[in-house]
Coordinates of C-alpha atoms (C1' of nucleotides) in Angstrom, one line a residue:
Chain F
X117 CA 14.3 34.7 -16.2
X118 CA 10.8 33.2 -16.0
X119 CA 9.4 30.4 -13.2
X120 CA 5.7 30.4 -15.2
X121 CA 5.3 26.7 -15.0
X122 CA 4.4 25.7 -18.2
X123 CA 2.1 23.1 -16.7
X124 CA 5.1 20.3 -15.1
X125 CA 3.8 16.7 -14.6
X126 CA 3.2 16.0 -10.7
X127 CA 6.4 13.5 -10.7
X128 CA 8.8 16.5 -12.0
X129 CA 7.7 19.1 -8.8
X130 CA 7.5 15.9 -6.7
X131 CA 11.1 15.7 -7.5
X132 CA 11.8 19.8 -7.2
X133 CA 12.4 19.3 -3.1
X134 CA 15.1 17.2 -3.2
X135 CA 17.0 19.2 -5.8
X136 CA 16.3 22.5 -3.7
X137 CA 17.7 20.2 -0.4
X138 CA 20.8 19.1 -2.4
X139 CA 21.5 22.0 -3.7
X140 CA 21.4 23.9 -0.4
X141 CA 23.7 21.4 0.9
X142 CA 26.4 22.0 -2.1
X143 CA 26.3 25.6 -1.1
X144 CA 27.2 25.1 2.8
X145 CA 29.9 23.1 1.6
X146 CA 31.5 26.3 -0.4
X147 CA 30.6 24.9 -3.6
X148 CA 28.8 27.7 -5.9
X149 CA 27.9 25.9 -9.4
X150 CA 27.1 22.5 -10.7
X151 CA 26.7 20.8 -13.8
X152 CA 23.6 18.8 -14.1
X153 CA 26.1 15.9 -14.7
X154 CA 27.7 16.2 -11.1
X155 CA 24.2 17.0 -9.4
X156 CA 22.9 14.0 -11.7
X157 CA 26.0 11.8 -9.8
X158 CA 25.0 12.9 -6.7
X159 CA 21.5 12.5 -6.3
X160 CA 21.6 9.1 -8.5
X161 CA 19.3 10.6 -11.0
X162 CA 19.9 11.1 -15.4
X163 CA 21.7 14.8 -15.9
X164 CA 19.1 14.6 -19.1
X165 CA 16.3 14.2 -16.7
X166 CA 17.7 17.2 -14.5
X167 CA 18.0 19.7 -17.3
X168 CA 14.6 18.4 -18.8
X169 CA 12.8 19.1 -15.4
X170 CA 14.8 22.5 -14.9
X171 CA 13.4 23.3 -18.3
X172 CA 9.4 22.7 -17.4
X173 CA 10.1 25.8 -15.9
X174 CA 12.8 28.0 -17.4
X175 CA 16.6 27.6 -18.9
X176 CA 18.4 28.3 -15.6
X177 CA 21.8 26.7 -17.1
X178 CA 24.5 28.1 -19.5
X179 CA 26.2 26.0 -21.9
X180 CA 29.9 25.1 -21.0
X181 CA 29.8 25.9 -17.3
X182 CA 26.5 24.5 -15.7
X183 CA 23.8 26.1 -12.8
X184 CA 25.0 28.8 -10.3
X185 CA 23.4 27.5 -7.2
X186 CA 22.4 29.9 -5.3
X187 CA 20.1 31.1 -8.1
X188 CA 19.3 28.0 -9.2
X189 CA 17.4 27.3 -5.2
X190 CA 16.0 31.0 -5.6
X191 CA 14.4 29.8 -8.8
X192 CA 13.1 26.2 -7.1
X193 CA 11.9 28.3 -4.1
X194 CA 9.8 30.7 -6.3
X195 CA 8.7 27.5 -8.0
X196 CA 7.6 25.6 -5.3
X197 CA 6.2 29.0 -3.4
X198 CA 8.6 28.0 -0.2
X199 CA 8.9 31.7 0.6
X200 CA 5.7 32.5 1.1
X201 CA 4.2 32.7 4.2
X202 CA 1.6 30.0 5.9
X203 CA -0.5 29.5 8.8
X204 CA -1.4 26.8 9.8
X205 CA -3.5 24.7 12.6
X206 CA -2.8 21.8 13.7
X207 CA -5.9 19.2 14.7
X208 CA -4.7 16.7 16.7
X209 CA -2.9 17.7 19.6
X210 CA -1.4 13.9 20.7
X211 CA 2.5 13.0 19.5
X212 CA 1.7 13.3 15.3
X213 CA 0.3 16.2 16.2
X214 CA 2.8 17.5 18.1
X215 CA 5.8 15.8 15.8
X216 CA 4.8 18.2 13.2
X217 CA 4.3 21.0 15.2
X218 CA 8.4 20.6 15.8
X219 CA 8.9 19.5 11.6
X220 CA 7.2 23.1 11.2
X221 CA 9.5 24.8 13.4
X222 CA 12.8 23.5 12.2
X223 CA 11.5 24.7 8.7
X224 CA 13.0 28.2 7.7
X225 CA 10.5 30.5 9.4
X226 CA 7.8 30.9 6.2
X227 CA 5.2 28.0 7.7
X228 CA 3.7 28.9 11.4
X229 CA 1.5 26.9 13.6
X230 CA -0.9 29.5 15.0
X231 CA -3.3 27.0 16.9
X232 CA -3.6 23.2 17.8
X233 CA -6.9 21.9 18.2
X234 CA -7.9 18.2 20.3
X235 CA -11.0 16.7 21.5
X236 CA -9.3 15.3 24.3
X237 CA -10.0 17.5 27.4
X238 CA -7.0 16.3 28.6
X239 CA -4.6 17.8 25.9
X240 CA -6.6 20.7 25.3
X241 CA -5.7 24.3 27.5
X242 CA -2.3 23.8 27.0
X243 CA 0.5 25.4 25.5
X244 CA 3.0 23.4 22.5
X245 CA 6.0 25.0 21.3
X246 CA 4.3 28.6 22.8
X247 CA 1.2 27.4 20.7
X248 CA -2.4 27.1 22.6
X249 CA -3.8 23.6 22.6
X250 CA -8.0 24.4 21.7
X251 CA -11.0 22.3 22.1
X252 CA -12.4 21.0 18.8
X253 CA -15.3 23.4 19.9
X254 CA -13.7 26.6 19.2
X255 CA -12.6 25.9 15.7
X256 CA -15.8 27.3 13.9
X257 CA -15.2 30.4 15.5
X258 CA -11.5 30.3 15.5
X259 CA -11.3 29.9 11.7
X260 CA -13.5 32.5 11.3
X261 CA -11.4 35.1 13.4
X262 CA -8.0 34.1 11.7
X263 CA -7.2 33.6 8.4
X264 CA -5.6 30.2 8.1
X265 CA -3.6 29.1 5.0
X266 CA -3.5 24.7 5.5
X267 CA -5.3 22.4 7.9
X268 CA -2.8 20.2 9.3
X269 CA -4.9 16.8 10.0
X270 CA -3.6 14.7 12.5
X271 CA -7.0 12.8 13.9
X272 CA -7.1 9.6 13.9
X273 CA -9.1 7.9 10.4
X274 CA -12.3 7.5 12.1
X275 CA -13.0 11.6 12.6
X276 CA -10.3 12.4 9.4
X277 CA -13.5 12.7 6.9
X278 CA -15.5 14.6 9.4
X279 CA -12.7 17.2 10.7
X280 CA -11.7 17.8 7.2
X281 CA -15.2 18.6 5.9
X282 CA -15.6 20.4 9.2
X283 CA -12.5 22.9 8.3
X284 CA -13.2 23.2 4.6
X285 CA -17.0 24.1 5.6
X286 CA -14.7 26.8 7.5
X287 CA -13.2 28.5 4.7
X288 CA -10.1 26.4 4.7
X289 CA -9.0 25.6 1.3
X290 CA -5.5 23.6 1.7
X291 CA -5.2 20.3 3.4
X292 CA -2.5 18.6 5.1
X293 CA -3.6 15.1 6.0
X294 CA -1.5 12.6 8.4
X295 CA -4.4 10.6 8.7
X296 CA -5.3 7.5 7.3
X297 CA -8.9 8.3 5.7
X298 CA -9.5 8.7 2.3
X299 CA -10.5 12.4 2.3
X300 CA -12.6 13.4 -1.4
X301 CA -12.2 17.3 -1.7
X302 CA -13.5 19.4 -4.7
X303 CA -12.1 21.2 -7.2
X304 CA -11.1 24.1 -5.2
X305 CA -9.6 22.7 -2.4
X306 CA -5.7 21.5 -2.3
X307 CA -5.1 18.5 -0.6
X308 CA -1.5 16.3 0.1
X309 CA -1.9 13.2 1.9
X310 CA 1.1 11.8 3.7
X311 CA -0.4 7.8 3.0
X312 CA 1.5 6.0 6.0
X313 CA -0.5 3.0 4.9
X314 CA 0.9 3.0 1.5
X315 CA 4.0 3.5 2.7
X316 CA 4.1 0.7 4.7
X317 CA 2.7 -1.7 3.3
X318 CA 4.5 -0.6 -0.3
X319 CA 7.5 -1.3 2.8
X320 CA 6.3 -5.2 3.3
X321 CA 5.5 -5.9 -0.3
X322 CA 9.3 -4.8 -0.8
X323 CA 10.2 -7.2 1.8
X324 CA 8.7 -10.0 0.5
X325 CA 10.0 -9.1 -2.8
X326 CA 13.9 -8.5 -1.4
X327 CA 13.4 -12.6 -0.2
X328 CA 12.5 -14.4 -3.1
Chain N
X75 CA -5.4 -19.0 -7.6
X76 CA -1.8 -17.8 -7.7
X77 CA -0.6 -14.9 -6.7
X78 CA 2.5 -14.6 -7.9
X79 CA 3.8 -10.8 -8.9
X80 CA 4.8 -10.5 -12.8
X81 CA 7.3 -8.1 -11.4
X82 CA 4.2 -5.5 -11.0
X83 CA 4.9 -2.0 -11.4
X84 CA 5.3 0.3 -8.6
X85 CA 2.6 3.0 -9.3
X86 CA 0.3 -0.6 -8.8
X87 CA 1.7 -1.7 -6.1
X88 CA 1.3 1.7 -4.5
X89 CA -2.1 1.9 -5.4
X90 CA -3.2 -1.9 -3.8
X91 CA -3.5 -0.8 -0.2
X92 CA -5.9 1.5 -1.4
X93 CA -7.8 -1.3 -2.6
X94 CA -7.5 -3.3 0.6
X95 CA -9.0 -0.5 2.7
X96 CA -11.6 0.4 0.7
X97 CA -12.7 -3.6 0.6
X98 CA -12.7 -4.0 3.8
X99 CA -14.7 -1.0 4.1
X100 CA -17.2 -2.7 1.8
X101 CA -16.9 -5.8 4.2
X102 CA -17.9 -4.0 6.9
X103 CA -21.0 -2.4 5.0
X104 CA -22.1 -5.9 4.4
X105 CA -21.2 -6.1 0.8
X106 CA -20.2 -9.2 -0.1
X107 CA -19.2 -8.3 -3.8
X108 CA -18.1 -5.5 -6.4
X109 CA -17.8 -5.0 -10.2
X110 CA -14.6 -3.6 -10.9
X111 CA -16.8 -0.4 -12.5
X112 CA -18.4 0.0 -9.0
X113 CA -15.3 0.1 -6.9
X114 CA -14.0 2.3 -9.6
X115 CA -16.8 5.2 -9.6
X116 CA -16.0 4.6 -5.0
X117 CA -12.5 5.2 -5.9
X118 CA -12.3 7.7 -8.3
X119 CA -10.2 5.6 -11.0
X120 CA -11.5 3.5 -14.0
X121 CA -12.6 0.2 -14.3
X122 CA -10.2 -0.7 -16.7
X123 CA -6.8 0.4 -14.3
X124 CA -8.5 -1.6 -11.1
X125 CA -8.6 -4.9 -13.7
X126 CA -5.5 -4.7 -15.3
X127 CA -3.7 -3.2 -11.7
X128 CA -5.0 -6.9 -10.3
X129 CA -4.0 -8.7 -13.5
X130 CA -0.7 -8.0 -12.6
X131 CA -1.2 -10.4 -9.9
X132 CA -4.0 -13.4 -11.4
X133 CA -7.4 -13.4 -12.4
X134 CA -9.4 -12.9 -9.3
X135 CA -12.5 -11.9 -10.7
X136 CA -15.3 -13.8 -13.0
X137 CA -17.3 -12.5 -15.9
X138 CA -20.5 -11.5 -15.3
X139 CA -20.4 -11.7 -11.6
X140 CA -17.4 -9.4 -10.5
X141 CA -15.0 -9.5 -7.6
X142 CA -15.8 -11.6 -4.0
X143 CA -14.7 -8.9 -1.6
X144 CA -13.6 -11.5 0.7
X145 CA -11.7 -13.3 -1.0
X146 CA -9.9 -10.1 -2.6
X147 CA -8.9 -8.7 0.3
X148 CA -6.7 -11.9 1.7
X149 CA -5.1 -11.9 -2.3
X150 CA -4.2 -8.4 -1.7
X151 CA -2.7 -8.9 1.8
X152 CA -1.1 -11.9 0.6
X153 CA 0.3 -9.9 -2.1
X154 CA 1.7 -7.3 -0.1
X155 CA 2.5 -9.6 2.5
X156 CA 0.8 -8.0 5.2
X157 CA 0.2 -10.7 7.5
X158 CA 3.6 -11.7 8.1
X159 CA 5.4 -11.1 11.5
X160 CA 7.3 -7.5 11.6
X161 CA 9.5 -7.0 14.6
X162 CA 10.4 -3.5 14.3
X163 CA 12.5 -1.1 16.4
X164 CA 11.8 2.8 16.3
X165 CA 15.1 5.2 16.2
X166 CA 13.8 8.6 17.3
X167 CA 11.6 8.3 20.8
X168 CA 10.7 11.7 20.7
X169 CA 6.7 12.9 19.6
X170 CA 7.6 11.4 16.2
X171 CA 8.5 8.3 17.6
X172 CA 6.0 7.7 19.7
X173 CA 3.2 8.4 16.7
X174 CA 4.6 5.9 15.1
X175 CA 4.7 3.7 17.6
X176 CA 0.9 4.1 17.8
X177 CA 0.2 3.7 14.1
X178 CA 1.6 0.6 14.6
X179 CA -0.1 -0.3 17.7
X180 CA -3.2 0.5 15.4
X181 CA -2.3 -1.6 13.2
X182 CA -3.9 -5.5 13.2
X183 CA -1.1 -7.2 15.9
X184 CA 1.4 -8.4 12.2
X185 CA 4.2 -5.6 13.2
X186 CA 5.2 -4.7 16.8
X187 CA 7.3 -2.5 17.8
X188 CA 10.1 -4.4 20.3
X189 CA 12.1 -1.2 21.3
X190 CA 12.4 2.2 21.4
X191 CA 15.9 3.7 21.1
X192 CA 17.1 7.8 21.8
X193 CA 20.1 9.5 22.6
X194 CA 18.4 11.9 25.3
X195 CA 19.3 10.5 28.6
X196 CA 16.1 12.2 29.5
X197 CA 13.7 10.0 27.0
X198 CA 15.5 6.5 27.9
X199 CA 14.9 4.4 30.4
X200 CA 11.1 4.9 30.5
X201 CA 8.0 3.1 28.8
X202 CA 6.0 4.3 26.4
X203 CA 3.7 1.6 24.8
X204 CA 4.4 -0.8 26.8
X205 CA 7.9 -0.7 25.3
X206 CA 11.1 -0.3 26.7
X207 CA 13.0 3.2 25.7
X208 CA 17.0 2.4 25.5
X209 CA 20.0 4.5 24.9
X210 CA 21.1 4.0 21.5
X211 CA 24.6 2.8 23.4
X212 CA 22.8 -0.5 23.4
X213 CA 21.4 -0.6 19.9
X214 CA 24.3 -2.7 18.7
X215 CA 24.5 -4.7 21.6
X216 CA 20.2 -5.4 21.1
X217 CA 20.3 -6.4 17.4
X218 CA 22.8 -9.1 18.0
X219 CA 20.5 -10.5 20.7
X220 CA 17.3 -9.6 18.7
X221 CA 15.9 -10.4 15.4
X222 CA 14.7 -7.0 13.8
X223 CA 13.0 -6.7 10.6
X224 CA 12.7 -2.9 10.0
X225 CA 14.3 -0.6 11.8
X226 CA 11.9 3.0 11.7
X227 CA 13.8 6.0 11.6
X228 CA 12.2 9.3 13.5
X229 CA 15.6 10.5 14.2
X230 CA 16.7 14.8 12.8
X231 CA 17.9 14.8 9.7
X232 CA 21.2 15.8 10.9
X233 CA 21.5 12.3 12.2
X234 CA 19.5 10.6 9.9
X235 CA 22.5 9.0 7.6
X236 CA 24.4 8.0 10.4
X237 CA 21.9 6.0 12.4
X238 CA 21.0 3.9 8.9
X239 CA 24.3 2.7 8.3
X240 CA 24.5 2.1 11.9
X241 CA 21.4 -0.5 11.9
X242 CA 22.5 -1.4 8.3
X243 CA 26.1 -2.5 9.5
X244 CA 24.7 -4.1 12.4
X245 CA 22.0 -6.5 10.1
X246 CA 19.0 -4.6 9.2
X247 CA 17.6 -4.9 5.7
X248 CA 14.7 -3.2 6.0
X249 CA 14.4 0.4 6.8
X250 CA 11.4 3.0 7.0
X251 CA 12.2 6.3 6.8
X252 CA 10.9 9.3 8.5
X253 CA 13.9 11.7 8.6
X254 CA 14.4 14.1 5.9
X255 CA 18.1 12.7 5.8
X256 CA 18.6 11.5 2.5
X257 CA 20.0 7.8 2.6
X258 CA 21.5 5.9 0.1
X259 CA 21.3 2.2 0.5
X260 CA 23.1 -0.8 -1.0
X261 CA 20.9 -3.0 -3.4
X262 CA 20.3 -5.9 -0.6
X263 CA 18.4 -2.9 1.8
X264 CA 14.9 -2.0 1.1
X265 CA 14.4 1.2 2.0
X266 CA 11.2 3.0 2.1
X267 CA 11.0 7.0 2.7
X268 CA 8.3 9.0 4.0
X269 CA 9.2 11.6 2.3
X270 CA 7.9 14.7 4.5
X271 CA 9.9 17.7 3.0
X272 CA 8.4 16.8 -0.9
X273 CA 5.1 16.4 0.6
X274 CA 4.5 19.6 2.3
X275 CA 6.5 21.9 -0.7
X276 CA 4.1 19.8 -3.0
X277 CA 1.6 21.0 -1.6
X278 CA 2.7 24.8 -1.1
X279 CA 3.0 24.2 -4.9
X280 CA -0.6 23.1 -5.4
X281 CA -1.4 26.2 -3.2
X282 CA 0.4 28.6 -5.5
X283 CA -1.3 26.9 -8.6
X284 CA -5.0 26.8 -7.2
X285 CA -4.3 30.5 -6.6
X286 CA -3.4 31.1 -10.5
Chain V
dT210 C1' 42.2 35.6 -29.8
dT211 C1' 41.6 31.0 -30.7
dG212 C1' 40.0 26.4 -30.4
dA213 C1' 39.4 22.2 -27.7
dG214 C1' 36.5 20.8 -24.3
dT215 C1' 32.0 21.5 -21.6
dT216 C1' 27.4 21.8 -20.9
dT217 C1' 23.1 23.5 -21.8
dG218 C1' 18.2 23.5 -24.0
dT219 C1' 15.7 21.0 -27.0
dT220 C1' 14.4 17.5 -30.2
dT221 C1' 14.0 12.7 -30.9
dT222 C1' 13.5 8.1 -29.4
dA223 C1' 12.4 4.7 -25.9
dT224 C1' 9.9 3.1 -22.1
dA225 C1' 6.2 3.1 -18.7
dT226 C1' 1.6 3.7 -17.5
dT227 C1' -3.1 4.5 -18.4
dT228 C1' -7.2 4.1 -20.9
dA229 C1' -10.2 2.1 -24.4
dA230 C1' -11.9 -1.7 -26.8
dC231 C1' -13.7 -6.1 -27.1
dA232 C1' -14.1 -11.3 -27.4
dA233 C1' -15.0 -14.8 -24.0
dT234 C1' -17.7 -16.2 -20.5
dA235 C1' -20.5 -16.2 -16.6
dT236 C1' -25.0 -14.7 -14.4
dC237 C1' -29.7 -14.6 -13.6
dA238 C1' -34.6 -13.9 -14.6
dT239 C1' -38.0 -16.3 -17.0
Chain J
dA242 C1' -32.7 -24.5 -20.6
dT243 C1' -32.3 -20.0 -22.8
dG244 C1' -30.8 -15.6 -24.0
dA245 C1' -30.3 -10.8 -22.7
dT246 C1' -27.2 -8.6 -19.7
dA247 C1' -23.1 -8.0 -17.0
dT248 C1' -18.4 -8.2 -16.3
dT249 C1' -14.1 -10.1 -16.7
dG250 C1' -9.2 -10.8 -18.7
dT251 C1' -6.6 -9.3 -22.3
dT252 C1' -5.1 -7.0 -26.3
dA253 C1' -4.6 -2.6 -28.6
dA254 C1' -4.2 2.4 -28.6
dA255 C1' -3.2 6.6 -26.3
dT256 C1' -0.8 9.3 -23.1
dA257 C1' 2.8 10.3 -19.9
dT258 C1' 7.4 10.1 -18.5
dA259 C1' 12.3 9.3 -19.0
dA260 C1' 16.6 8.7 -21.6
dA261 C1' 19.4 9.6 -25.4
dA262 C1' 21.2 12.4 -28.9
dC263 C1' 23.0 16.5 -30.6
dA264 C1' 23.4 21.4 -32.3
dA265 C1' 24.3 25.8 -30.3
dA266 C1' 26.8 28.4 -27.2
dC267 C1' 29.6 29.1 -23.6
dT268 C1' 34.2 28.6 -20.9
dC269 C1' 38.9 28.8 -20.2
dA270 C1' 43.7 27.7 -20.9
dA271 C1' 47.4 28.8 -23.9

DNA sequence: TTGAGTTTGTTTTATATTTAACAATATCAT
DNA sequence: ATGATATTGTTAAATATAAAACAAACTCAA
């Protein structure tokens, strides 16, 4: 059984989360395999398009009685490397900040917050979820202490450019970015942007359209 | 000049507050006007998707000359209706909550958030934002009173399906969704998810890959 | 053990999205 | 005013994504 991705477009893993969270949800309820028909039901998706996503990375399935689940969330965890183990800071120490500070926690364990970081003297010196609140000024030599897996960037757009060239000129090589800047990274460095802009304003446009 | 949607693809819609901030960045450079192969080579896309994404809309441009930033920038907001009202209520008024409630504060005075609700006696009853934080015991009672049009949901997931069909069955079409609950919605709703879990296991992906 | 019924992995077809190409038309320096 | 240059809107081609179709292979009840 191999999870070598054979190269899966972006909207196939985009779509690998939600079968792992389904999936982990069939299993607390007792249930231990599922035809890509049923999970297509469920999830309101095509079974084709299930079994052709499973398939990017590996046949999972057998013919005549469907995916064993608990496998089948072993294989989506190896795939989307959820086991692994990340540190993280946080920059940003004010309620995004700290709102993902608790997403991290109620994760399973594999992503950690080692550090916040804040310009604010007011936030800073302070503990979060047993995590120290630094000053923006001992991030240099923070990063260069620690080894730190993902930025988490939660700065408001004016300093988002700044902070993230700051943190990659660190050594930091994956970006998580709540802000609203446009952030340009090279080749080598991984970046997600969360886009609460797009969002909502992808929210009004479907309002106005939902009227007419 | 109409701007009346052919029934414009998502992927464009997506992409046209991208547009809008970049332009008004211009703006505020002093630039006055772009060819569509100049805002292209700012944006990292090609010429040829920013004039067909806007063709989807009218023919805002002219040969020879470009695109009048200006004038772009109200099509696109008119487009994505972004100067209308919003009177919004935030479910959730815990860190989460509150950053959103500042996003929206950050926003140009369209959407404003009228209330605040929780289920922690110890979060309701206060301010925050100027904005009254009530027990969701009231929440009924409030949107009968109140004319809401999205209800933003920074409630845990464990909670997260029944506080939508809560607002839902008490007149709310519009929802945004920060919860990793996973809601289903009837075809009247407009529904617009923020999607956290995909975006940080997308990214732990693109970690895994850039390792490879 | 058999065979009807299931369900996969994979191929084929259809649809959606992006990119390229280019005629039409405007600009702007002279 | 003119024409070389720029740039659009739009059509055509290419690519990417999703759905449908189906042979192969398994299950499971009798």
């Amino acid at each position: 059984m191999q999870t070598l991705s054979k190269n899966a477009p972006m909207p196939v893993v985009r779509r690998l989360p939600k079968y792992h969270r389904n999936l982990k949800e069939l299993l607390e309820e007792g249930i231990t395999k599922i035809s890509s028909k049923d999970l297509s039901e469920r999830m309101g998706l095509t079974a084709s398009q299930i079994r052709q996503d499973l398939n990017y990375f590996g046949g999972f399935g057998q013919q005549g009685y469907g995916y064993n689940i608990e496998d089948l969330i072993k294989v989506i965890e190896d795939i989307l490397s959820i086991n692994n183990k990340y540190n993280c800071i946080i920059i940003g120490a004010g309620n995004l900040g700290k709102a993902i500070s608790n997403y991290i926690l109620n994760l399973d364990g594999n992503a950690k917050v080692l550090a916040m970081f804040d310009v604010d003297a007011g936030k800073t010196n302070k503990i979060f979820n047993d995590i120290n609140i630094y000053n923006m000024s001992e991030l240099k030599d923070y990063l260069k202490k620690n080894e730190i897996d993902i930025a988490i960037l939660a700065v408001p757009k004016s300093s988002g450019v700044e902070v993230a060239k700051d943190v990659i000129n660190n050594g930091i090589k994956s970006i998580w970015n709540f802000s609203t800047a446009d952030i340009a990274v090279g080749n080598d460095i991984v970046i997600e942007n969360m886009a609460i802009n797009e969002s909502f304003y992808t929210l009004t446009y479907l309002i106005s359209e939902n009227k007419k």
